[in-house]
GROMACS .gro file of C-alpha atoms in nm:
model
  500
    1MET     CA    1  -1.422 -23.805 -11.667
    2GLU     CA    2  -1.674 -23.900 -11.402
    3MET     CA    3  -1.941 -23.650 -11.306
    4PRO     CA    4  -1.863 -23.464 -10.979
    5GLN     CA    5  -2.035 -23.612 -10.673
    6LYS     CA    6  -1.922 -23.355 -10.416
    7ALA     CA    7  -1.947 -23.038 -10.619
    8ILE     CA    8  -1.972 -22.675 -10.510
    9GLY     CA    9  -2.269 -22.456 -10.592
   10TYR     CA   10  -2.158 -22.091 -10.595
   11VAL     CA   11  -2.413 -21.810 -10.556
   12ARG     CA   12  -2.339 -21.437 -10.558
   13LEU     CA   13  -2.527 -21.109 -10.588
   14SER     CA   14  -2.347 -20.779 -10.641
   15GLU     CA   15  -2.555 -20.624 -10.362
   16LEU     CA   16  -2.822 -20.765 -10.135
   17ARG     CA   17  -3.069 -20.526  -9.976
   18THR     CA   18  -3.305 -20.595  -9.691
   19ASP     CA   19  -3.611 -20.529  -9.910
   20ASP     CA   20  -3.489 -20.805 -10.146
   21LEU     CA   21  -3.556 -21.070  -9.880
   22ASN     CA   22  -3.843 -21.318  -9.905
   23GLU     CA   23  -4.070 -21.431  -9.623
   24ASP     CA   24  -3.803 -21.672  -9.494
   25GLY     CA   25  -3.542 -21.398  -9.477
   26ASP     CA   26  -3.345 -21.524  -9.778
   27GLY     CA   27  -3.245 -21.311 -10.075
   28LYS     CA   28  -3.489 -21.368 -10.362
   29GLY     CA   29  -3.211 -21.352 -10.620
   30ASN     CA   30  -3.002 -21.597 -10.421
   31VAL     CA   31  -3.289 -21.844 -10.394
   32ASP     CA   32  -3.344 -21.827 -10.771
   33GLN     CA   33  -2.975 -21.891 -10.840
   34ILE     CA   34  -2.969 -22.188 -10.602
   35GLN     CA   35  -3.270 -22.347 -10.768
   36ARG     CA   36  -3.127 -22.305 -11.117
   37ILE     CA   37  -2.785 -22.438 -11.014
   38LYS     CA   38  -2.939 -22.745 -10.851
   39GLN     CA   39  -3.151 -22.813 -11.159
   40ARG     CA   40  -2.849 -22.779 -11.391
   41ALA     CA   41  -2.646 -23.011 -11.168
   42LYS     CA   42  -2.928 -23.267 -11.169
   43ASP     CA   43  -2.951 -23.256 -11.549
   44LEU     CA   44  -2.575 -23.321 -11.577
   45GLY     CA   45  -2.568 -23.591 -11.310
   46TRP     CA   46  -2.372 -23.379 -11.060
   47ALA     CA   47  -2.423 -23.393 -10.684
   48ILE     CA   48  -2.402 -23.053 -10.509
   49VAL     CA   49  -2.256 -23.100 -10.159
   50HIS     CA   50  -2.135 -22.748 -10.081
   51MET     CA   51  -2.364 -22.449 -10.148
   52ILE     CA   52  -2.167 -22.126 -10.096
   53VAL     CA   53  -2.367 -21.803 -10.084
   54GLU     CA   54  -2.116 -21.522 -10.127
   55ASN     CA   55  -2.343 -21.226 -10.062
   56ASP     CA   56  -2.590 -21.269  -9.779
   57LEU     CA   57  -2.705 -21.114  -9.452
   58SER     CA   58  -2.463 -21.187  -9.168
   59PRO     CA   59  -2.623 -21.421  -8.912
   60GLY     CA   60  -2.756 -21.236  -8.610
   61ARG     CA   61  -2.634 -20.896  -8.727
   62GLY     CA   62  -2.858 -20.812  -9.024
   63LYS     CA   63  -2.572 -20.645  -9.211
   64ASN     CA   64  -2.488 -20.690  -9.576
   65ARG     CA   65  -2.178 -20.878  -9.674
   66PRO     CA   66  -2.103 -20.732 -10.018
   67ALA     CA   67  -1.869 -20.902 -10.266
   68SER     CA   68  -1.757 -20.583 -10.433
   69ALA     CA   69  -1.502 -20.624 -10.709
   70PHE     CA   70  -1.245 -20.368 -10.597
   71LYS     CA   71  -1.207 -20.412 -10.220
   72ARG     CA   72  -0.863 -20.566 -10.216
   73ARG     CA   73  -0.635 -20.708  -9.949
   74ARG     CA   74  -0.354 -20.958  -9.913
   75ILE     CA   75  -0.472 -21.320  -9.908
   76ARG     CA   76  -0.306 -21.660  -9.917
   77LEU     CA   77  -0.364 -21.856 -10.241
   78PRO     CA   78  -0.417 -22.235 -10.255
   79ASP     CA   79  -0.052 -22.285 -10.359
   80GLY     CA   80   0.070 -22.091 -10.052
   81ARG     CA   81   0.158 -21.762 -10.225
   82VAL     CA   82   0.039 -21.433 -10.068
   83GLU     CA   83  -0.104 -21.189 -10.324
   84MET     CA   84  -0.338 -20.891 -10.349
   85ARG     CA   85  -0.687 -21.011 -10.439
   86THR     CA   86  -1.049 -20.908 -10.409
   87VAL     CA   87  -1.222 -20.957 -10.076
   88ARG     CA   88  -1.438 -21.256 -10.165
   89PRO     CA   89  -1.411 -21.517  -9.890
   90GLY     CA   90  -1.671 -21.751 -10.039
   91PHE     CA   91  -1.486 -21.772 -10.369
   92ARG     CA   92  -1.158 -21.834 -10.183
   93GLN     CA   93  -1.328 -22.105  -9.978
   94ALA     CA   94  -1.441 -22.273 -10.300
   95LEU     CA   95  -1.088 -22.273 -10.442
   96ASP     CA   96  -0.951 -22.417 -10.116
   97LEU     CA   97  -1.211 -22.698 -10.122
   98LEU     CA   98  -1.115 -22.782 -10.480
   99ALA     CA   99  -0.742 -22.764 -10.410
  100THR     CA  100  -0.770 -22.996 -10.107
  101ARG     CA  101  -0.999 -23.238 -10.301
  102LYS     CA  102  -1.282 -23.187 -10.055
  103ALA     CA  103  -1.483 -23.089 -10.363
  104ASP     CA  104  -1.452 -23.214 -10.719
  105GLY     CA  105  -1.661 -22.969 -10.924
  106PHE     CA  106  -1.777 -22.607 -10.940
  107MET     CA  107  -2.116 -22.486 -11.063
  108ALA     CA  108  -2.234 -22.124 -11.083
  109LEU     CA  109  -2.507 -21.930 -11.263
  110ASP     CA  110  -2.265 -21.777 -11.513
  111LEU     CA  111  -1.915 -21.637 -11.552
  112ASP     CA  112  -2.022 -21.286 -11.451
  113ARG     CA  113  -2.154 -21.412 -11.117
  114THR     CA  114  -1.824 -21.588 -11.045
  115VAL     CA  115  -1.535 -21.358 -11.142
  116ARG     CA  116  -1.482 -21.009 -11.280
  117ASP     CA  117  -1.118 -20.975 -11.189
  118PRO     CA  118  -0.867 -21.142 -11.425
  119ARG     CA  119  -0.651 -21.240 -11.126
  120ASP     CA  120  -0.940 -21.433 -10.970
  121LEU     CA  121  -0.997 -21.614 -11.299
  122GLU     CA  122  -0.628 -21.709 -11.325
  123ASP     CA  123  -0.640 -21.848 -10.969
  124MET     CA  124  -0.937 -22.062 -11.068
  125ILE     CA  125  -0.765 -22.177 -11.388
  126ASP     CA  126  -0.459 -22.281 -11.183
  127VAL     CA  127  -0.673 -22.495 -10.953
  128VAL     CA  128  -0.869 -22.649 -11.242
  129GLU     CA  129  -0.555 -22.744 -11.435
  130GLN     CA  130  -0.361 -22.872 -11.133
  131HIS     CA  131  -0.642 -23.081 -10.982
  132LYS     CA  132  -0.844 -23.172 -11.293
  133VAL     CA  133  -1.180 -23.055 -11.163
  134LEU     CA  134  -1.486 -22.972 -11.373
  135VAL     CA  135  -1.628 -22.619 -11.391
  136ASP     CA  136  -1.967 -22.538 -11.541
  137SER     CA  137  -2.246 -22.281 -11.531
  138VAL     CA  138  -2.620 -22.264 -11.590
  139THR     CA  139  -2.585 -22.020 -11.881
  140GLY     CA  140  -2.286 -22.196 -12.035
  141SER     CA  141  -2.064 -21.888 -12.011
  142LEU     CA  142  -1.828 -22.045 -11.757
  143ARG     CA  143  -1.638 -22.348 -11.882
  144LEU     CA  144  -1.268 -22.418 -11.841
  145GLY     CA  145  -1.244 -22.761 -12.000
  146ASN     CA  146  -1.004 -22.677 -12.285
  147ASP     CA  147  -0.783 -22.398 -12.423
  148ALA     CA  148  -1.069 -22.245 -12.624
  149ASP     CA  149  -1.291 -22.227 -12.313
  150ILE     CA  150  -1.011 -22.069 -12.110
  151THR     CA  151  -0.930 -21.812 -12.380
  152MET     CA  152  -1.296 -21.714 -12.414
  153ALA     CA  153  -1.329 -21.683 -12.034
  154ARG     CA  154  -1.024 -21.457 -12.022
  155VAL     CA  155  -1.165 -21.229 -12.293
  156MET     CA  156  -1.507 -21.207 -12.128
  157VAL     CA  157  -1.360 -21.136 -11.784
  158ALA     CA  158  -1.132 -20.865 -11.927
  159VAL     CA  159  -1.433 -20.695 -12.088
  160ALA     CA  160  -1.641 -20.724 -11.770
  161ASN     CA  161  -1.349 -20.589 -11.566
  162LYS     CA  162  -1.325 -20.283 -11.790
  163GLU     CA  163  -1.699 -20.223 -11.756
  164SER     CA  164  -1.670 -20.241 -11.377
  165ARG     CA  165  -1.381 -19.995 -11.370
  166ASP     CA  166  -1.561 -19.756 -11.602
  167LYS     CA  167  -1.868 -19.769 -11.380
  168ALA     CA  168  -1.658 -19.715 -11.067
  169ARG     CA  169  -1.494 -19.412 -11.231
  170ARG     CA  170  -1.832 -19.261 -11.324
  171VAL     CA  171  -1.968 -19.322 -10.975
  172ALA     CA  172  -1.659 -19.159 -10.817
  173ALA     CA  173  -1.696 -18.855 -11.042
  174ALA     CA  174  -2.065 -18.827 -10.951
  175ARG     CA  175  -1.979 -18.854 -10.580
  176GLU     CA  176  -1.727 -18.574 -10.613
  177ARG     CA  177  -1.980 -18.352 -10.792
  178GLN     CA  178  -2.234 -18.419 -10.517
  179ALA     CA  179  -1.982 -18.338 -10.244
  180VAL     CA  180  -1.872 -18.014 -10.410
  181ALA     CA  181  -2.236 -17.912 -10.459
  182GLY     CA  182  -2.320 -17.992 -10.095
  183GLU     CA  183  -2.553 -18.278 -10.190
  184TYR     CA  184  -2.608 -18.600  -9.998
  185GLY     CA  185  -2.452 -18.905 -10.159
  186GLY     CA  186  -2.707 -19.154 -10.029
  187GLY     CA  187  -2.674 -19.459  -9.809
  188ARG     CA  188  -2.783 -19.519  -9.451
  189ARG     CA  189  -2.920 -19.214  -9.271
  190PRO     CA  190  -2.643 -19.045  -9.071
  191PHE     CA  191  -2.715 -19.007  -8.701
  192GLY     CA  192  -2.822 -18.646  -8.646
  193PHE     CA  193  -2.985 -18.608  -8.988
  194ASP     CA  194  -3.306 -18.705  -9.168
  195GLU     CA  195  -3.319 -18.953  -9.456
  196ASP     CA  196  -3.220 -18.679  -9.702
  197GLY     CA  197  -2.887 -18.645  -9.522
  198LEU     CA  198  -2.929 -18.267  -9.517
  199THR     CA  199  -3.199 -18.186  -9.262
  200VAL     CA  200  -3.070 -18.183  -8.905
  201ARG     CA  201  -3.268 -18.377  -8.642
  202PRO     CA  202  -3.270 -18.156  -8.331
  203ASP     CA  203  -3.290 -18.440  -8.077
  204GLU     CA  204  -3.001 -18.636  -8.226
  205ALA     CA  205  -2.803 -18.318  -8.295
  206LYS     CA  206  -2.826 -18.237  -7.923
  207VAL     CA  207  -2.670 -18.577  -7.845
  208ILE     CA  208  -2.383 -18.509  -8.086
  209GLU     CA  209  -2.323 -18.163  -7.944
  210ASP     CA  210  -2.338 -18.272  -7.579
  211CYS     CA  211  -2.110 -18.571  -7.629
  212THR     CA  212  -1.858 -18.369  -7.831
  213VAL     CA  213  -1.836 -18.096  -7.566
  214ARG     CA  214  -1.815 -18.339  -7.276
  215PHE     CA  215  -1.545 -18.541  -7.449
  216VAL     CA  216  -1.337 -18.228  -7.506
  217GLN     CA  217  -1.396 -18.137  -7.142
  218GLY     CA  218  -1.244 -18.468  -7.039
  219ALA     CA  219  -1.513 -18.738  -7.035
  220SER     CA  220  -1.421 -19.076  -7.185
  221MET     CA  221  -1.594 -19.231  -7.486
  222ARG     CA  222  -1.686 -19.532  -7.273
  223SER     CA  223  -1.860 -19.320  -7.011
  224LEU     CA  224  -2.047 -19.119  -7.276
  225ALA     CA  225  -2.162 -19.437  -7.451
  226ALA     CA  226  -2.274 -19.578  -7.115
  227ASP     CA  227  -2.479 -19.262  -7.053
  228LEU     CA  228  -2.652 -19.304  -7.390
  229ARG     CA  229  -2.732 -19.667  -7.315
  230GLU     CA  230  -2.869 -19.575  -6.973
  231ARG     CA  231  -3.089 -19.305  -7.128
  232ALA     CA  232  -3.204 -19.553  -7.398
  233VAL     CA  233  -3.105 -19.316  -7.679
  234PRO     CA  234  -3.159 -19.515  -8.002
  235THR     CA  235  -2.895 -19.551  -8.271
  236VAL     CA  236  -2.983 -19.541  -8.640
  237THR     CA  237  -2.958 -19.919  -8.673
  238GLY     CA  238  -3.104 -20.004  -8.333
  239THR     CA  239  -2.778 -20.155  -8.207
  240ARG     CA  240  -2.639 -20.067  -7.863
  241TRP     CA  241  -2.406 -19.773  -7.816
  242THR     CA  242  -2.036 -19.855  -7.787
  243ALA     CA  243  -1.735 -19.628  -7.749
  244GLN     CA  244  -1.631 -19.707  -8.108
  245THR     CA  245  -1.977 -19.634  -8.248
  246LEU     CA  246  -1.987 -19.299  -8.070
  247ARG     CA  247  -1.631 -19.214  -8.175
  248ASP     CA  248  -1.714 -19.278  -8.542
  249ILE     CA  249  -2.016 -19.046  -8.519
  250LEU     CA  250  -1.837 -18.765  -8.337
  251MET     CA  251  -1.543 -18.774  -8.580
  252ARG     CA  252  -1.759 -18.692  -8.885
  253PRO     CA  253  -1.674 -18.351  -9.034
  254ARG     CA  254  -2.041 -18.315  -9.133
  255ASN     CA  255  -2.112 -18.245  -8.764
  256ALA     CA  256  -1.915 -17.922  -8.806
  257GLY     CA  257  -2.084 -17.841  -9.137
  258ARG     CA  258  -1.800 -17.964  -9.358
  259MET     CA  259  -1.833 -18.166  -9.679
  260VAL     CA  260  -1.600 -18.462  -9.735
  261TYR     CA  261  -1.483 -18.645 -10.046
  262GLN     CA  262  -1.259 -18.953 -10.019
  263GLY     CA  263  -1.170 -18.867  -9.661
  264GLU     CA  264  -1.075 -18.503  -9.724
  265GLU     CA  265  -1.273 -18.193  -9.636
  266ILE     CA  266  -1.352 -17.994  -9.951
  267GLY     CA  267  -1.583 -17.716  -9.835
  268ASP     CA  268  -1.876 -17.602  -9.626
  269ALA     CA  269  -2.202 -17.798  -9.613
  270PRO     CA  270  -2.542 -17.638  -9.685
  271TRP     CA  271  -2.670 -17.711  -9.333
  272ASP     CA  272  -2.587 -17.525  -9.012
  273PRO     CA  273  -2.308 -17.688  -8.809
  274ILE     CA  274  -2.421 -17.905  -8.518
  275VAL     CA  275  -2.087 -17.845  -8.344
  276PRO     CA  276  -1.873 -17.529  -8.375
  277LEU     CA  277  -1.572 -17.591  -8.598
  278ASP     CA  278  -1.326 -17.498  -8.321
  279THR     CA  279  -1.483 -17.753  -8.088
  280PHE     CA  280  -1.471 -18.019  -8.360
  281ARG     CA  281  -1.104 -17.942  -8.424
  282ALA     CA  282  -1.035 -17.976  -8.052
  283LEU     CA  283  -1.198 -18.320  -8.056
  284GLN     CA  284  -0.990 -18.420  -8.360
  285LEU     CA  285  -0.674 -18.300  -8.185
  286ILE     CA  286  -0.743 -18.515  -7.879
  287LEU     CA  287  -0.835 -18.828  -8.074
  288ALA     CA  288  -0.536 -18.792  -8.306
  289ASP     CA  289  -0.294 -18.792  -8.013
  290PRO     CA  290  -0.108 -19.128  -8.023
  291ASP     CA  291  -0.021 -19.089  -7.653
  292ARG     CA  292  -0.383 -19.048  -7.545
  293ARG     CA  293  -0.458 -19.284  -7.259
  294VAL     CA  294  -0.741 -19.524  -7.335
  295GLY     CA  295  -0.833 -19.715  -7.022
  296PRO     CA  296  -0.938 -20.078  -7.055
  297GLY     CA  297  -1.260 -20.218  -6.919
  298ALA     CA  298  -1.605 -20.076  -6.870
  299ALA     CA  299  -1.700 -19.713  -6.817
  300PRO     CA  300  -1.695 -19.588  -6.455
  301ARG     CA  301  -2.018 -19.661  -6.268
  302TRP     CA  302  -1.939 -19.455  -5.959
  303LEU     CA  303  -1.877 -19.087  -5.895
  304GLY     CA  304  -1.530 -19.126  -5.746
  305SER     CA  305  -1.378 -19.423  -5.932
  306ASN     CA  306  -1.016 -19.324  -6.000
  307LEU     CA  307  -1.100 -18.961  -5.916
  308TYR     CA  308  -1.080 -19.000  -5.540
  309CYS     CA  309  -0.739 -19.106  -5.411
  310CYS     CA  310  -0.613 -19.334  -5.138
  311GLY     CA  311  -0.496 -19.111  -4.853
  312ILE     CA  312  -0.235 -19.363  -4.743
  313CYS     CA  313  -0.061 -19.402  -5.081
  314THR     CA  314  -0.122 -19.047  -5.209
  315ASP     CA  315   0.053 -18.758  -5.038
  316GLU     CA  316  -0.099 -18.412  -4.993
  317ALA     CA  317   0.087 -18.275  -5.295
  318PHE     CA  318  -0.043 -18.561  -5.514
  319THR     CA  319   0.310 -18.641  -5.630
  320ASN     CA  320   0.227 -19.012  -5.611
  321ARG     CA  321  -0.138 -19.046  -5.704
  322VAL     CA  322  -0.308 -19.380  -5.630
  323GLY     CA  323  -0.679 -19.394  -5.706
  324VAL     CA  324  -0.964 -19.591  -5.559
  325GLN     CA  325  -1.218 -19.818  -5.724
  326VAL     CA  326  -1.542 -19.967  -5.607
  327ARG     CA  327  -1.567 -20.331  -5.517
  328ILE     CA  328  -1.902 -20.489  -5.455
  329GLY     CA  329  -1.899 -20.703  -5.145
  330GLY     CA  330  -2.040 -20.716  -4.798
  331ARG     CA  331  -2.339 -20.502  -4.714
  332GLN     CA  332  -2.274 -20.206  -4.946
  333PRO     CA  333  -2.041 -20.087  -5.225
  334ALA     CA  334  -1.716 -19.941  -5.094
  335TYR     CA  335  -1.420 -19.748  -5.232
  336ARG     CA  336  -1.095 -19.941  -5.198
  337CYS     CA  337  -0.733 -19.855  -5.274
  338THR     CA  338  -0.629 -19.991  -5.614
  339ALA     CA  339  -0.277 -20.075  -5.496
  340HIS     CA  340  -0.330 -20.230  -5.152
  341ASN     CA  341  -0.612 -20.370  -4.947
  342HIS     CA  342  -0.561 -20.119  -4.663
  343LEU     CA  343  -0.840 -19.867  -4.719
  344VAL     CA  344  -1.216 -19.923  -4.739
  345ARG     CA  345  -1.489 -19.659  -4.720
  346ALA     CA  346  -1.861 -19.678  -4.801
  347VAL     CA  347  -1.950 -19.521  -5.135
  348LYS     CA  348  -2.274 -19.361  -5.022
  349HIS     CA  349  -2.113 -19.167  -4.735
  350VAL     CA  350  -1.815 -19.036  -4.936
  351ASP     CA  351  -2.024 -18.941  -5.237
  352ALA     CA  352  -2.286 -18.770  -5.022
  353LEU     CA  353  -2.017 -18.555  -4.855
  354VAL     CA  354  -1.852 -18.464  -5.187
  355GLU     CA  355  -2.183 -18.381  -5.356
  356ALA     CA  356  -2.309 -18.173  -5.063
  357THR     CA  357  -1.984 -17.974  -5.053
  358ILE     CA  358  -1.983 -17.907  -5.427
  359LEU     CA  359  -2.353 -17.820  -5.449
  360GLY     CA  360  -2.322 -17.589  -5.151
  361ARG     CA  361  -2.044 -17.399  -5.324
  362LEU     CA  362  -2.229 -17.386  -5.658
  363ALA     CA  363  -2.540 -17.245  -5.491
  364ARG     CA  364  -2.356 -16.939  -5.359
  365GLU     CA  365  -2.392 -16.604  -5.532
  366ASP     CA  366  -2.020 -16.592  -5.614
  367ALA     CA  367  -2.028 -16.933  -5.786
  368VAL     CA  368  -1.962 -16.757  -6.116
  369ASP     CA  369  -1.607 -16.701  -5.993
  370LEU     CA  370  -1.549 -17.075  -6.041
  371LEU     CA  371  -1.581 -17.042  -6.418
  372PRO     CA  372  -1.249 -17.009  -6.600
  373SER     CA  373  -1.218 -16.676  -6.777
  374ALA     CA  374  -1.189 -16.708  -7.153
  375ASP     CA  375  -0.886 -16.542  -7.308
  376PRO     CA  376  -0.988 -16.362  -7.630
  377ASP     CA  377  -0.623 -16.343  -7.735
  378VAL     CA  378  -0.578 -16.721  -7.760
  379ASP     CA  379  -0.447 -16.812  -8.108
  380VAL     CA  380  -0.640 -17.138  -8.153
  381LYS     CA  381  -0.513 -17.206  -8.504
  382GLY     CA  382  -0.155 -17.127  -8.407
  383LEU     CA  383  -0.169 -17.357  -8.106
  384ARG     CA  384  -0.305 -17.644  -8.317
  385THR     CA  385  -0.024 -17.591  -8.567
  386GLU     CA  386   0.230 -17.590  -8.284
  387ALA     CA  387   0.083 -17.912  -8.142
  388ALA     CA  388   0.110 -18.084  -8.481
  389ALA     CA  389   0.472 -17.965  -8.512
  390ILE     CA  390   0.556 -18.097  -8.164
  391ARG     CA  391   0.412 -18.440  -8.248
  392ALA     CA  392   0.615 -18.447  -8.568
  393GLY     CA  393   0.922 -18.348  -8.368
  394LEU     CA  394   0.864 -18.632  -8.120
  395ASN     CA  395   0.852 -18.878  -8.409
  396GLU     CA  396   1.178 -18.733  -8.541
  397LEU     CA  397   1.338 -18.776  -8.198
  398ALA     CA  398   1.245 -19.145  -8.203
  399ALA     CA  399   1.392 -19.179  -8.554
  400ASP     CA  400   1.713 -19.002  -8.445
  401LYS     CA  401   1.748 -19.242  -8.151
  402ALA     CA  402   1.703 -19.540  -8.381
  403LEU     CA  403   1.977 -19.404  -8.609
  404GLY     CA  404   2.209 -19.341  -8.315
  405LEU     CA  405   2.212 -18.964  -8.361
  406ILE     CA  406   2.105 -18.900  -8.001
  407ASP     CA  407   2.137 -19.101  -7.682
  408ARG     CA  408   1.864 -19.227  -7.451
  409ALA     CA  409   1.895 -18.936  -7.208
  410GLN     CA  410   1.849 -18.685  -7.489
  411LEU     CA  411   1.546 -18.879  -7.616
  412ILE     CA  412   1.383 -18.882  -7.272
  413ALA     CA  413   1.455 -18.513  -7.206
  414GLY     CA  414   1.319 -18.404  -7.544
  415THR     CA  415   1.012 -18.624  -7.511
  416GLN     CA  416   0.932 -18.492  -7.165
  417ARG     CA  417   0.957 -18.130  -7.281
  418GLY     CA  418   0.741 -18.198  -7.585
  419LYS     CA  419   0.471 -18.380  -7.393
  420ALA     CA  420   0.463 -18.113  -7.122
  421ARG     CA  421   0.409 -17.843  -7.384
  422LEU     CA  422   0.140 -18.053  -7.555
  423ALA     CA  423  -0.046 -18.087  -7.224
  424ARG     CA  424  -0.040 -17.708  -7.175
  425ILE     CA  425  -0.162 -17.647  -7.531
  426GLU     CA  426  -0.453 -17.891  -7.491
  427ALA     CA  427  -0.556 -17.728  -7.162
  428VAL     CA  428  -0.559 -17.382  -7.322
  429LEU     CA  429  -0.749 -17.505  -7.627
  430GLN     CA  430  -1.009 -17.677  -7.408
  431GLU     CA  431  -1.084 -17.355  -7.219
  432ALA     CA  432  -1.089 -17.155  -7.543
  433THR     CA  433  -1.319 -17.383  -7.744
  434VAL     CA  434  -1.577 -17.530  -7.503
  435ASP     CA  435  -1.777 -17.415  -7.204
  436SER     CA  436  -1.687 -17.532  -6.856
  437PRO     CA  437  -1.881 -17.838  -6.729
  438LEU     CA  438  -1.996 -17.606  -6.449
  439ALA     CA  439  -2.189 -17.379  -6.687
  440SER     CA  440  -2.526 -17.553  -6.656
  441LEU     CA  441  -2.509 -17.552  -6.274
  442ILE     CA  442  -2.397 -17.198  -6.200
  443GLY     CA  443  -2.690 -16.960  -6.174
  444ALA     CA  444  -2.948 -17.241  -6.177
  445ASP     CA  445  -3.263 -17.186  -5.967
  446ASP     CA  446  -3.231 -17.535  -5.822
  447VAL     CA  447  -2.872 -17.655  -5.838
  448ALA     CA  448  -2.953 -17.989  -5.677
  449ALA     CA  449  -3.225 -18.063  -5.934
  450VAL     CA  450  -2.991 -17.980  -6.222
  451TRP     CA  451  -2.722 -18.201  -6.064
  452GLU     CA  452  -2.962 -18.495  -6.040
  453GLY     CA  453  -3.046 -18.455  -6.407
  454LEU     CA  454  -2.684 -18.471  -6.521
  455PRO     CA  455  -2.541 -18.801  -6.648
  456LEU     CA  456  -2.268 -18.959  -6.440
  457SER     CA  457  -1.994 -18.866  -6.688
  458HIS     CA  458  -2.088 -18.497  -6.653
  459ARG     CA  459  -2.096 -18.513  -6.272
  460ARG     CA  460  -1.748 -18.668  -6.275
  461LEU     CA  461  -1.625 -18.378  -6.489
  462VAL     CA  462  -1.760 -18.131  -6.233
  463VAL     CA  463  -1.594 -18.314  -5.944
  464ASP     CA  464  -1.264 -18.332  -6.131
  465ALA     CA  465  -1.282 -17.962  -6.222
  466LEU     CA  466  -1.352 -17.840  -5.869
  467VAL     CA  467  -1.194 -18.059  -5.604
  468THR     CA  468  -0.935 -18.317  -5.513
  469VAL     CA  469  -1.043 -18.592  -5.276
  470ARG     CA  470  -0.822 -18.812  -5.058
  471ILE     CA  471  -0.980 -19.082  -4.844
  472LEU     CA  472  -0.776 -19.095  -4.522
  473PRO     CA  473  -0.747 -19.388  -4.281
  474THR     CA  474  -0.984 -19.367  -3.988
  475THR     CA  475  -0.854 -19.345  -3.634
  476ARG     CA  476  -1.192 -19.346  -3.461
  477LYS     CA  477  -1.302 -19.674  -3.308
  478GLY     CA  478  -1.643 -19.818  -3.365
  479ARG     CA  479  -1.888 -19.792  -3.651
  480GLY     CA  480  -2.006 -19.482  -3.829
  481PHE     CA  481  -1.871 -19.248  -4.095
  482ASP     CA  482  -1.623 -18.981  -3.991
  483PRO     CA  483  -1.626 -18.680  -4.234
  484ALA     CA  484  -1.283 -18.580  -4.102
  485THR     CA  485  -1.134 -18.876  -4.289
  486ILE     CA  486  -1.216 -18.713  -4.624
  487ASP     CA  487  -0.950 -18.461  -4.730
  488LEU     CA  488  -1.151 -18.255  -4.978
  489ARG     CA  489  -0.978 -17.951  -5.130
  490TRP     CA  490  -1.073 -17.693  -5.391
  491ARG     CA  491  -0.841 -17.709  -5.688
  492GLU     CA  492  -0.793 -17.334  -5.728
  493GLN     CA  493  -0.755 -17.261  -5.355
  494ASP     CA  494  -0.523 -17.502  -5.183
  495HIS     CA  495  -0.721 -17.532  -4.862
  496PRO     CA  496  -0.978 -17.778  -4.725
  497ALA     CA  497  -1.329 -17.733  -4.860
  498GLU     CA  498  -1.606 -17.653  -4.617
  499SER     CA  499  -1.892 -17.901  -4.635
  500ALA     CA  500  -2.246 -17.777  -4.674
   0.00000   0.00000   0.00000
């Protein structure tokens, strides 16, 4: 058989760390394997055309791409079958190149660097036998040229596989002991904590607490992430804040002082909670709701986007609510109806009127009356249990409809009742578990200064909590802003608000 002239060189490390990189940014172990593979190929008369590095730093992201042995998923094999295999895209790429004859040989450091799962080995044996390709290694441990080589490879892989499983079992047991004992399991520093994973960082803890409370109050993840970007709050890795990044951080039970093992809470942590447990449970309840509305696009950049309403499309009772959004054009940003191009009003004038009215009310001595009164008799745990039961019931309704046990009208009626009750439960839980967004403003020495220091997402919560705003069509001729075209009403008292 002729020596391969378009062979594959296959390089893999079990784990590549940043401190393992050389001056050129390449893994030192990877570089050593490449050199040894090239030298072995040269000695045998092979030509390496494809050099596949399985474990490396992702280009432009600086994140490890591990080739762990037991991260499995469904993949398509070279013969077209779909099977469960290890997540090792480089190895699968090599088999595809061999199967399509784009490569005619395979060279690795040794058997252990190539496969540890018997299924992976059998996939390689299938390709070798079907397409008559050569397989070799620097150490001589990987050869599939005859039955004796294949049998020895199978035995060695089976032994290595058992060692890997034994190690994984010991590591899992150690992780469980650490979790039960309230110890940190290692890894990247969690946002909000020092490198030891136990000591709370006050500045980052404040971010977690503020974002959790504001989300439960009604702010969106996108708007909260935008606030953090605007304030240049750093993440642990230095990447930019996104809604998903923030969601992952806020959903950690460790924020509420709870230890976790394999996704389940198993006890209290040794550090003080950053977020009260009731508040954390409220956040979980909201995020677990499959019917939660997640708006597309960027976070709102303006105070009244989709809070203010078009006064032509929206009636006084808000039975048909049509919001407004800002469009940049002309001399200044303006609020426009989202449904029709029949209403335009300058952002600066509307916002100034709304802010002046709200701040004037918050500066009064009786501003404390705006705070919702907490009900000490609220059964928080019972309401959460009821909410979970309602969601389960809604799923059962859908199943009953699919089985023909109920008709469409019954499905709609039951769903409407369930969702209405869920909305009432969430409103009660919000008031019972978090402070009002007005709390930092009421009683302040300088309400305007506090308002200016609030992020946009918090200001929008205040507006939404206090007033409804309809932008009415103007009847006055000529230029200039007419305050009478802004129908601004207090939510609790159904009468027009007096501007400051």
